Each structure stands twice: as structure tokens, then as C-alpha cells.
PDB file of C-alpha atoms in Angstrom:
ATOM      1  CA  MET A   1       0.005  -0.007  -0.003  1.00 72.00           C
ATOM      2  CA  ALA A   2       1.305   3.452  -0.909  1.00 82.00           C
ATOM      3  CA  ALA A   3       2.403   5.717   1.946  1.00 91.00           C
ATOM      4  CA  ARG A   4      -0.040   8.487   2.845  1.00 94.00           C
ATOM      5  CA  LEU A   5       1.454  11.948   3.394  1.00 95.00           C
ATOM      6  CA  PHE A   6      -0.078  15.225   4.490  1.00 95.00           C
ATOM      7  CA  VAL A   7       0.985  18.380   2.641  1.00 94.00           C
ATOM      8  CA  GLU A   8       0.037  21.875   3.729  1.00 89.00           C
ATOM      9  CA  GLN A   9      -0.077  23.310   0.211  1.00 86.00           C
ATOM     10  CA  PRO A  10      -3.461  23.170  -1.590  1.00 87.00           C
ATOM     11  CA  LEU A  11      -3.375  20.315  -4.094  1.00 89.00           C
ATOM     12  CA  ALA A  12      -6.437  21.308  -6.112  1.00 81.00           C
ATOM     13  CA  ALA A  13      -4.446  24.013  -7.923  1.00 73.00           C
ATOM     14  CA  ALA A  14      -1.603  21.604  -8.672  1.00 67.00           C
ATOM     15  CA  SER A  15      -4.087  19.048  -9.996  1.00 63.00           C
ATOM     16  CA  GLU A  16      -5.230  21.409 -12.735  1.00 66.00           C
ATOM     17  CA  ASP A  17      -2.133  20.403 -14.708  1.00 65.00           C
ATOM     18  CA  LEU A  18      -1.598  16.718 -14.104  1.00 65.00           C
ATOM     19  CA  ASP A  19       1.588  16.706 -16.203  1.00 74.00           C
ATOM     20  CA  GLN A  20       3.383  19.403 -14.162  1.00 85.00           C
ATOM     21  CA  ASP A  21       5.503  18.181 -11.278  1.00 89.00           C
ATOM     22  CA  PHE A  22       6.222  20.171  -8.132  1.00 90.00           C
ATOM     23  CA  ALA A  23       8.444  19.962  -5.060  1.00 90.00           C
ATOM     24  CA  LEU A  24       7.040  18.402  -1.890  1.00 92.00           C
ATOM     25  CA  PRO A  25       7.302  20.495   1.296  1.00 90.00           C
ATOM     26  CA  PRO A  26      10.225  19.535   3.550  1.00 89.00           C
ATOM     27  CA  GLY A  27       8.276  17.308   5.947  1.00 88.00           C
ATOM     28  CA  ALA A  28       6.665  15.168   3.268  1.00 90.00           C
ATOM     29  CA  ALA A  29       9.908  15.092   1.300  1.00 91.00           C
ATOM     30  CA  ARG A  30      11.777  13.654   4.282  1.00 90.00           C
ATOM     31  CA  HIS A  31       9.203  10.857   4.559  1.00 89.00           C
ATOM     32  CA  VAL A  32       9.689   9.937   0.913  1.00 90.00           C
ATOM     33  CA  GLN A  33      13.461   9.958   1.369  1.00 90.00           C
ATOM     34  CA  VAL A  34      13.236   7.730   4.449  1.00 89.00           C
ATOM     35  CA  LEU A  35      11.121   5.303   2.439  1.00 88.00           C
ATOM     36  CA  ARG A  36      13.845   5.307  -0.249  1.00 89.00           C
ATOM     37  CA  LEU A  37      11.289   5.729  -3.022  1.00 89.00           C
ATOM     38  CA  GLN A  38      12.690   6.167  -6.491  1.00 91.00           C
ATOM     39  CA  PRO A  39      11.262   7.910  -9.590  1.00 93.00           C
ATOM     40  CA  GLY A  40       8.157   6.017 -10.590  1.00 92.00           C
ATOM     41  CA  GLY A  41       7.236   5.215  -6.981  1.00 92.00           C
ATOM     42  CA  GLN A  42       3.761   6.231  -5.769  1.00 94.00           C
ATOM     43  CA  VAL A  43       2.452   7.979  -2.660  1.00 94.00           C
ATOM     44  CA  LEU A  44      -0.983   9.217  -1.578  1.00 95.00           C
ATOM     45  CA  LEU A  45      -1.142  12.893  -0.743  1.00 95.00           C
ATOM     46  CA  PHE A  46      -3.848  14.822   1.119  1.00 95.00           C
ATOM     47  CA  ASP A  47      -4.077  18.471   2.130  1.00 94.00           C
ATOM     48  CA  GLY A  48      -7.029  18.547   4.580  1.00 93.00           C
ATOM     49  CA  SER A  49      -9.612  19.459   1.953  1.00 91.00           C
ATOM     50  CA  GLY A  50     -11.260  16.033   2.054  1.00 92.00           C
ATOM     51  CA  ASP A  51      -9.769  14.539  -1.116  1.00 93.00           C
ATOM     52  CA  GLU A  52      -6.585  12.600  -1.672  1.00 94.00           C
ATOM     53  CA  TRP A  53      -4.378  12.256  -4.730  1.00 93.00           C
ATOM     54  CA  THR A  54      -2.234   9.471  -6.113  1.00 94.00           C
ATOM     55  CA  ALA A  55       1.149  11.021  -6.880  1.00 94.00           C
ATOM     56  CA  GLU A  56       4.206   9.673  -8.676  1.00 94.00           C
ATOM     57  CA  VAL A  57       7.779  10.534  -7.716  1.00 94.00           C
ATOM     58  CA  THR A  58       9.539  12.194 -10.664  1.00 94.00           C
ATOM     59  CA  ALA A  59      12.830  13.184  -9.069  1.00 93.00           C
ATOM     60  CA  MET A  60      14.665  12.319  -5.852  1.00 91.00           C
ATOM     61  CA  GLY A  61      17.421  14.555  -4.532  1.00 86.00           C
ATOM     62  CA  ARG A  62      19.204  15.187  -1.279  1.00 84.00           C
ATOM     63  CA  SER A  63      17.238  18.358  -0.589  1.00 84.00           C
ATOM     64  CA  GLU A  64      14.231  18.071  -2.890  1.00 91.00           C
ATOM     65  CA  VAL A  65      11.653  15.500  -3.907  1.00 93.00           C
ATOM     66  CA  ARG A  66       9.435  16.206  -6.866  1.00 93.00           C
ATOM     67  CA  VAL A  67       6.129  14.528  -7.673  1.00 93.00           C
ATOM     68  CA  VAL A  68       3.363  14.738 -10.218  1.00 93.00           C
ATOM     69  CA  LEU A  69      -0.315  14.177  -9.387  1.00 93.00           C
ATOM     70  CA  ARG A  70      -1.887  11.310 -11.302  1.00 91.00           C
ATOM     71  CA  GLU A  71      -5.387  10.783  -9.930  1.00 90.00           C
ATOM     72  CA  ARG A  72      -7.790  12.497  -7.563  1.00 91.00           C
ATOM     73  CA  HIS A  73      -9.934  10.463  -5.160  1.00 92.00           C
ATOM     74  CA  SER A  74     -13.033  11.866  -3.459  1.00 90.00           C
ATOM     75  CA  VAL A  75     -13.451  10.042  -0.134  1.00 88.00           C
ATOM     76  CA  ASP A  76     -15.365  10.574   3.091  1.00 91.00           C
ATOM     77  CA  ARG A  77     -13.918   8.875   6.140  1.00 91.00           C
ATOM     78  CA  GLU A  78     -15.105  11.457   8.648  1.00 93.00           C
ATOM     79  CA  LEU A  79     -17.257  10.770  11.684  1.00 93.00           C
ATOM     80  CA  HIS A  80     -20.868  11.893  11.464  1.00 91.00           C
ATOM     81  CA  PRO A  81     -21.980  13.791  13.499  1.00 90.00           C
ATOM     82  CA  SER A  82     -18.873  15.828  14.151  1.00 94.00           C
ATOM     83  CA  VAL A  83     -17.455  15.609  17.675  1.00 96.00           C
ATOM     84  CA  THR A  84     -15.308  18.200  19.457  1.00 97.00           C
ATOM     85  CA  LEU A  85     -13.509  17.192  22.624  1.00 98.00           C
ATOM     86  CA  ALA A  86     -12.985  20.015  25.136  1.00 98.00           C
ATOM     87  CA  VAL A  87     -10.404  18.443  27.427  1.00 97.00           C
ATOM     88  CA  VAL A  88      -8.855  19.857  30.568  1.00 97.00           C
ATOM     89  CA  MET A  89      -5.267  18.779  29.854  1.00 95.00           C
ATOM     90  CA  PRO A  90      -3.988  15.851  31.946  1.00 93.00           C
ATOM     91  CA  ALA A  91      -0.518  15.891  33.427  1.00 86.00           C
ATOM     92  CA  ASN A  92       2.660  14.471  31.890  1.00 82.00           C
ATOM     93  CA  ASP A  93       2.482  13.522  28.187  1.00 88.00           C
ATOM     94  CA  ARG A  94      -0.944  11.902  28.249  1.00 93.00           C
ATOM     95  CA  MET A  95      -2.399  14.652  26.081  1.00 96.00           C
ATOM     96  CA  ASP A  96      -0.345  13.221  23.187  1.00 97.00           C
ATOM     97  CA  GLY A  97      -2.256   9.963  23.501  1.00 96.00           C
ATOM     98  CA  ILE A  98      -5.603  11.737  23.670  1.00 97.00           C
ATOM     99  CA  VAL A  99      -4.865  13.656  20.466  1.00 98.00           C
ATOM    100  CA  GLU A 100      -3.603  10.596  18.605  1.00 98.00           C
ATOM    101  CA  LYS A 101      -6.501   8.327  19.557  1.00 97.00           C
ATOM    102  CA  ALA A 102      -9.105  11.076  19.102  1.00 98.00           C
ATOM    103  CA  CYS A 103      -7.888  11.590  15.552  1.00 98.00           C
ATOM    104  CA  GLU A 104      -8.023   7.854  14.860  1.00 97.00           C
ATOM    105  CA  LEU A 105     -11.556   7.635  16.260  1.00 96.00           C
ATOM    106  CA  GLY A 106     -12.781  10.554  14.132  1.00 96.00           C
ATOM    107  CA  ALA A 107     -12.979  13.656  16.345  1.00 97.00           C
ATOM    108  CA  THR A 108     -13.175  16.895  14.364  1.00 97.00           C
ATOM    109  CA  ALA A 109     -11.342  19.049  16.902  1.00 98.00           C
ATOM    110  CA  ILE A 110      -9.804  19.176  20.358  1.00 98.00           C
ATOM    111  CA  GLN A 111      -9.942  22.197  22.621  1.00 98.00           C
ATOM    112  CA  PRO A 112      -7.182  21.988  25.290  1.00 98.00           C
ATOM    113  CA  LEU A 113      -8.306  23.634  28.528  1.00 97.00           C
ATOM    114  CA  MET A 114      -7.045  24.624  31.969  1.00 97.00           C
ATOM    115  CA  SER A 115      -9.346  24.579  34.993  1.00 96.00           C
ATOM    116  CA  GLU A 116      -9.120  25.299  38.739  1.00 93.00           C
ATOM    117  CA  ARG A 117      -7.654  21.868  39.497  1.00 91.00           C
ATOM    118  CA  SER A 118      -5.334  21.624  36.485  1.00 91.00           C
ATOM    119  CA  VAL A 119      -1.891  20.218  37.075  1.00 88.00           C
ATOM    120  CA  LEU A 120      -0.594  21.151  33.616  1.00 89.00           C
ATOM    121  CA  ARG A 121      -0.696  24.896  32.980  1.00 92.00           C
ATOM    122  CA  LEU A 122       0.559  26.406  29.727  1.00 93.00           C
ATOM    123  CA  THR A 123       0.760  30.027  28.613  1.00 92.00           C
ATOM    124  CA  GLY A 124       2.581  32.079  26.019  1.00 95.00           C
ATOM    125  CA  ASP A 125       5.226  30.363  23.890  1.00 96.00           C
ATOM    126  CA  ARG A 126       4.906  27.098  25.808  1.00 95.00           C
ATOM    127  CA  ALA A 127       1.213  26.900  24.993  1.00 96.00           C
ATOM    128  CA  LEU A 128       1.836  27.716  21.323  1.00 97.00           C
ATOM    129  CA  LYS A 129       4.605  25.130  21.030  1.00 97.00           C
ATOM    130  CA  LYS A 130       2.427  22.469  22.648  1.00 96.00           C
ATOM    131  CA  GLN A 131      -0.435  23.274  20.282  1.00 97.00           C
ATOM    132  CA  GLN A 132       1.891  22.904  17.291  1.00 97.00           C
ATOM    133  CA  HIS A 133       3.286  19.658  18.701  1.00 97.00           C
ATOM    134  CA  TRP A 134      -0.209  18.217  19.176  1.00 97.00           C
ATOM    135  CA  GLN A 135      -1.197  19.284  15.682  1.00 97.00           C
ATOM    136  CA  GLY A 136       1.770  17.314  14.410  1.00 96.00           C
ATOM    137  CA  VAL A 137       0.584  14.313  16.404  1.00 97.00           C
ATOM    138  CA  ALA A 138      -2.857  14.655  14.785  1.00 98.00           C
ATOM    139  CA  VAL A 139      -1.349  14.866  11.285  1.00 97.00           C
ATOM    140  CA  ALA A 140       0.713  11.723  11.858  1.00 96.00           C
ATOM    141  CA  ALA A 141      -2.383   9.907  13.134  1.00 97.00           C
ATOM    142  CA  ALA A 142      -4.382  11.025  10.075  1.00 97.00           C
ATOM    143  CA  GLU A 143      -1.656   9.721   7.764  1.00 95.00           C
ATOM    144  CA  GLN A 144      -1.811   6.347   9.478  1.00 94.00           C
ATOM    145  CA  CYS A 145      -5.585   5.894   9.837  1.00 94.00           C
ATOM    146  CA  GLY A 146      -6.756   7.094   6.429  1.00 94.00           C
ATOM    147  CA  ARG A 147      -8.411  10.367   7.334  1.00 95.00           C
ATOM    148  CA  THR A 148      -8.200  13.147   4.795  1.00 95.00           C
ATOM    149  CA  ARG A 149      -9.006  15.903   7.308  1.00 95.00           C
ATOM    150  CA  PRO A 150      -6.638  15.871  10.285  1.00 96.00           C
ATOM    151  CA  LEU A 151      -8.156  16.677  13.658  1.00 97.00           C
ATOM    152  CA  GLN A 152      -7.696  20.380  14.476  1.00 98.00           C
ATOM    153  CA  VAL A 153      -6.085  21.333  17.772  1.00 98.00           C
ATOM    154  CA  ALA A 154      -7.302  24.701  19.088  1.00 98.00           C
ATOM    155  CA  PRO A 155      -5.156  27.141  21.097  1.00 97.00           C
ATOM    156  CA  VAL A 156      -4.917  26.425  24.841  1.00 97.00           C
ATOM    157  CA  MET A 157      -7.492  28.369  26.866  1.00 97.00           C
ATOM    158  CA  THR A 158      -8.818  28.539  30.393  1.00 97.00           C
ATOM    159  CA  LEU A 159     -12.142  26.854  30.916  1.00 97.00           C
ATOM    160  CA  SER A 160     -13.727  30.130  32.018  1.00 96.00           C
ATOM    161  CA  ALA A 161     -12.558  31.956  28.889  1.00 96.00           C
ATOM    162  CA  TRP A 162     -13.758  29.135  26.655  1.00 97.00           C
ATOM    163  CA  LEU A 163     -17.203  29.072  28.281  1.00 96.00           C
ATOM    164  CA  ALA A 164     -17.425  32.843  27.938  1.00 94.00           C
ATOM    165  CA  GLY A 165     -16.734  32.422  24.223  1.00 93.00           C
ATOM    166  CA  LEU A 166     -19.568  29.893  23.977  1.00 90.00           C
ATOM    167  CA  ALA A 167     -21.863  32.355  25.714  1.00 88.00           C
ATOM    168  CA  ALA A 168     -20.968  35.099  23.264  1.00 80.00           C
ATOM    169  CA  ARG A 169     -21.483  32.784  20.316  1.00 81.00           C
ATOM    170  CA  GLY A 170     -24.792  31.441  21.571  1.00 72.00           C
ATOM    171  CA  ASN A 171     -26.388  28.117  20.715  1.00 71.00           C
ATOM    172  CA  ASP A 172     -29.556  27.597  18.734  1.00 69.00           C
ATOM    173  CA  GLY A 173     -30.004  24.194  20.318  1.00 68.00           C
ATOM    174  CA  ALA A 174     -28.640  22.252  17.338  1.00 80.00           C
ATOM    175  CA  GLU A 175     -25.301  21.589  19.038  1.00 88.00           C
ATOM    176  CA  ARG A 176     -25.402  18.866  21.660  1.00 91.00           C
ATOM    177  CA  ARG A 177     -23.236  19.663  24.680  1.00 93.00           C
ATOM    178  CA  TRP A 178     -22.274  16.890  27.088  1.00 94.00           C
ATOM    179  CA  LEU A 179     -20.503  17.369  30.419  1.00 95.00           C
ATOM    180  CA  LEU A 180     -18.758  14.242  31.751  1.00 94.00           C
ATOM    181  CA  SER A 181     -19.652  14.136  35.428  1.00 88.00           C
ATOM    182  CA  PRO A 182     -20.431  11.423  37.968  1.00 80.00           C
ATOM    183  CA  VAL A 183     -22.587  13.911  39.885  1.00 77.00           C
ATOM    184  CA  ALA A 184     -26.325  14.158  39.133  1.00 68.00           C
ATOM    185  CA  ALA A 185     -25.732  12.809  35.640  1.00 72.00           C
ATOM    186  CA  GLN A 186     -27.881  10.669  33.365  1.00 82.00           C
ATOM    187  CA  PRO A 187     -26.409   7.712  31.458  1.00 81.00           C
ATOM    188  CA  LEU A 188     -24.877   8.715  28.137  1.00 81.00           C
ATOM    189  CA  SER A 189     -27.324   6.504  26.287  1.00 76.00           C
ATOM    190  CA  ALA A 190     -30.247   8.591  27.596  1.00 76.00           C
ATOM    191  CA  ARG A 191     -28.791  11.955  26.539  1.00 66.00           C
ATOM    192  CA  SER A 192     -27.723  10.651  23.148  1.00 62.00           C
ATOM    193  CA  ARG A 193     -31.329  10.396  22.014  1.00 65.00           C
ATOM    194  CA  GLU A 194     -31.704  14.175  22.245  1.00 67.00           C
ATOM    195  CA  GLY A 195     -31.044  15.984  18.967  1.00 67.00           C
ATOM    196  CA  GLN A 196     -29.157  15.217  15.801  1.00 77.00           C
ATOM    197  CA  GLY A 197     -26.536  17.971  15.634  1.00 86.00           C
ATOM    198  CA  PRO A 198     -22.790  18.123  16.279  1.00 93.00           C
ATOM    199  CA  ILE A 199     -21.493  17.133  19.689  1.00 94.00           C
ATOM    200  CA  VAL A 200     -19.204  18.934  22.143  1.00 96.00           C
ATOM    201  CA  VAL A 201     -17.864  16.831  25.010  1.00 97.00           C
ATOM    202  CA  LEU A 202     -16.416  18.635  28.046  1.00 97.00           C
ATOM    203  CA  SER A 203     -14.111  16.491  30.190  1.00 96.00           C
ATOM    204  CA  GLY A 204     -12.367  17.591  33.386  1.00 94.00           C
ATOM    205  CA  PRO A 205      -8.910  16.996  34.891  1.00 93.00           C
ATOM    206  CA  GLU A 206      -7.704  14.306  37.283  1.00 88.00           C
ATOM    207  CA  GLY A 207      -9.525  15.833  40.226  1.00 86.00           C
ATOM    208  CA  GLY A 208     -12.657  16.676  38.241  1.00 90.00           C
ATOM    209  CA  LEU A 209     -14.225  20.054  37.661  1.00 93.00           C
ATOM    210  CA  SER A 210     -15.211  22.121  40.676  1.00 94.00           C
ATOM    211  CA  ALA A 211     -18.874  22.586  41.544  1.00 93.00           C
ATOM    212  CA  ASP A 212     -18.748  26.197  40.271  1.00 95.00           C
ATOM    213  CA  GLU A 213     -17.180  25.098  36.994  1.00 96.00           C
ATOM    214  CA  GLU A 214     -19.830  22.423  36.468  1.00 94.00           C
ATOM    215  CA  GLN A 215     -22.520  25.007  37.156  1.00 95.00           C
ATOM    216  CA  SER A 216     -20.931  27.404  34.652  1.00 96.00           C
ATOM    217  CA  ALA A 217     -20.906  24.670  32.020  1.00 95.00           C
ATOM    218  CA  ARG A 218     -24.530  23.823  32.684  1.00 94.00           C
ATOM    219  CA  ALA A 219     -25.389  27.494  32.235  1.00 94.00           C
ATOM    220  CA  GLN A 220     -24.042  27.181  28.679  1.00 94.00           C
ATOM    221  CA  GLY A 221     -26.306  24.265  27.862  1.00 92.00           C
ATOM    222  CA  PHE A 222     -24.092  21.340  28.864  1.00 93.00           C
ATOM    223  CA  GLN A 223     -26.024  18.283  30.004  1.00 91.00           C
ATOM    224  CA  ALA A 224     -24.290  16.083  32.564  1.00 92.00           C
ATOM    225  CA  VAL A 225     -23.686  12.484  31.458  1.00 91.00           C
ATOM    226  CA  GLN A 226     -21.969   9.567  33.155  1.00 87.00           C
ATOM    227  CA  LEU A 227     -20.229   6.563  31.712  1.00 86.00           C
ATOM    228  CA  GLY A 228     -21.076   3.947  34.352  1.00 82.00           C
ATOM    229  CA  PRO A 229     -20.252   3.060  37.924  1.00 82.00           C
ATOM    230  CA  ARG A 230     -16.460   3.337  37.553  1.00 84.00           C
ATOM    231  CA  ILE A 231     -14.490   6.589  37.647  1.00 84.00           C
ATOM    232  CA  LEU A 232     -12.419   6.822  34.465  1.00 88.00           C
ATOM    233  CA  ARG A 233      -9.129   8.674  34.264  1.00 91.00           C
ATOM    234  CA  ALA A 234      -8.926  12.077  32.608  1.00 91.00           C
ATOM    235  CA  ASP A 235      -7.345  10.615  29.505  1.00 93.00           C
ATOM    236  CA  THR A 236      -9.773   7.686  29.296  1.00 94.00           C
ATOM    237  CA  ALA A 237     -13.168   9.333  29.701  1.00 94.00           C
ATOM    238  CA  PRO A 238     -13.285  11.572  26.588  1.00 95.00           C
ATOM    239  CA  LEU A 239     -11.958   8.747  24.406  1.00 96.00           C
ATOM    240  CA  ALA A 240     -14.569   6.363  25.795  1.00 94.00           C
ATOM    241  CA  VAL A 241     -17.350   8.730  24.720  1.00 94.00           C
ATOM    242  CA  LEU A 242     -15.769   9.262  21.331  1.00 95.00           C
ATOM    243  CA  GLY A 243     -15.318   5.565  20.776  1.00 94.00           C
ATOM    244  CA  TRP A 244     -18.933   4.955  21.725  1.00 92.00           C
ATOM    245  CA  VAL A 245     -20.111   7.502  19.134  1.00 91.00           C
ATOM    246  CA  ALA A 246     -17.681   6.282  16.467  1.00 90.00           C
ATOM    247  CA  LEU A 247     -18.787   2.658  16.882  1.00 87.00           C
ATOM    248  CA  GLY A 248     -22.464   3.444  16.450  1.00 81.00           C
ATOM    249  CA  GLY A 249     -23.640   4.191  19.977  1.00 71.00           C
ATOM    250  CA  LEU A 250     -25.980   6.938  18.772  1.00 72.00           C
ATOM    251  CA  GLU A 251     -27.632   4.582  16.296  1.00 62.00           C
ATOM    252  CA  GLY A 252     -27.998   1.910  18.917  1.00 49.00           C
ATOM    253  CA  SER A 253     -29.622   4.334  21.369  1.00 46.00           C
ATOM    254  CA  ALA A 254     -31.996   5.657  18.765  1.00 41.00           C
ATOM    255  CA  ALA A 255     -33.096   2.120  17.988  1.00 36.00           C
ATOM    256  CA  SER A 256     -33.549   1.081  21.620  1.00 33.00           C
TER     257      SER A 256
END
């Protein structure tokens, strides 16, 4: 199977002339060099637009790899409905795993958050570098799993600022907002029957959200849901919900 590579440059313009080759950006070029592909070898390229292209290597150099697009493929491997995970960042490097697995399972976006009980706190350049790192993790996961639209990692925000942004934006009721909470929460299967729109899942840190934070989330239309009698870790809970949706949990609930 041909290697799949993400390129940041729009490929639609390049595809207008299928006989004209062009240089791959440095990241994709390095992948082709590591694979030791030679002229005539094929790769699959995607740029986040939803399509992918079969490309043929035309020249291999030490600093440049050139390819020509041969065929465009219209594919849809995205999760429907779209799911955004708003995750209070766990400590250590566990956010890397959340981003990777969320991309594989089909999440559209991740919003990294800081709350009152956060252990990991990022601001300024550190926050920007982490966002860029996580976006790279998402791109690598998309290359591996077949997605043509890599999960988008939003800038790090405080929970209060993010909720304030939701308040300013408003909600016409089409967006389903779920708050993962073991307190006064209904089973996920019960909430999943309500509505058909996109889903936003808010998940807290290791110590959970404070009572005031949960109340603030509820004020923005978040409905508390629980995942069963066991308390899941901060990096397990949002992926459990996403996996349930990706594997047809909504359909199963609607049919029950």
C-alpha cells in the first residue's frame, strides 16, 4: 500500500495540470526519502480538503523531492456527526495519546483547557509550542488511519474563557453539549437520544471540575452524562465517549 502523506499546500491548484511536477514540502519530502522511493514510486497525498491524490515521484534529490499528481480520489472517512472534545489537559504527556486516539476515532477538533484543578498549565510560547506539537501528532495519526481531514487542535485556553466564548457565540440548540460528570448525571445512552446535531464533550482534569465550573458549564447548555459506575481517568473518559459514538452508539440508542 502506498504511503499516505499530508501536505500543507493546496493540491487542487496543482491538480489542474496533471503533467506538471512540483516539489514536496520539507516534511513530506523527508518521509519519501526515508522510504527510499525512487522515480516512478507512488504515494498518496492529502491536504485537509477532504480529497486525496495518487502522486508519482519524478525526481529524488538530497534536498528536494518532486512529484506529479496522477489521480484525484473523493473520499469521506469522517465521523458523522462531528465531535469536538474540550479536554482539561492531563498531566505528563498523556495529552499526546488523547490527540492521537481522538484523531483515529474521528474527532473533528480538540480544545485543550485549563481549569481550577489543572496540574498542567501552559501560557505564552509554551502553549503555542504544545499546540503545534499536538497538531503534528494529529497529522501523523491522520496519515496512518486514512483520514483526509486531520483533527484540528485549538489554542490552549482557560475553561472560564472558553465558556465565555460559547456564551458570546450562543447556541440555537442544534449543538449537543455533554459534560462528563459522575454527579447528578444521566447515562450517556439517555442523553444521546436528544437531537441530531454536532456534539461537544467537556471532560475535566484528574480531580474533576469544581462545583462552580460544572454550574458554569450547565449554564451554557451542557447536559451532565456519566459513563457507568467506575471513575475513568482524565485521558480515558473523553476517548470512551468518542469511541462509543464512532462505533455506532448513537444509532443503537436511537433504535432502543
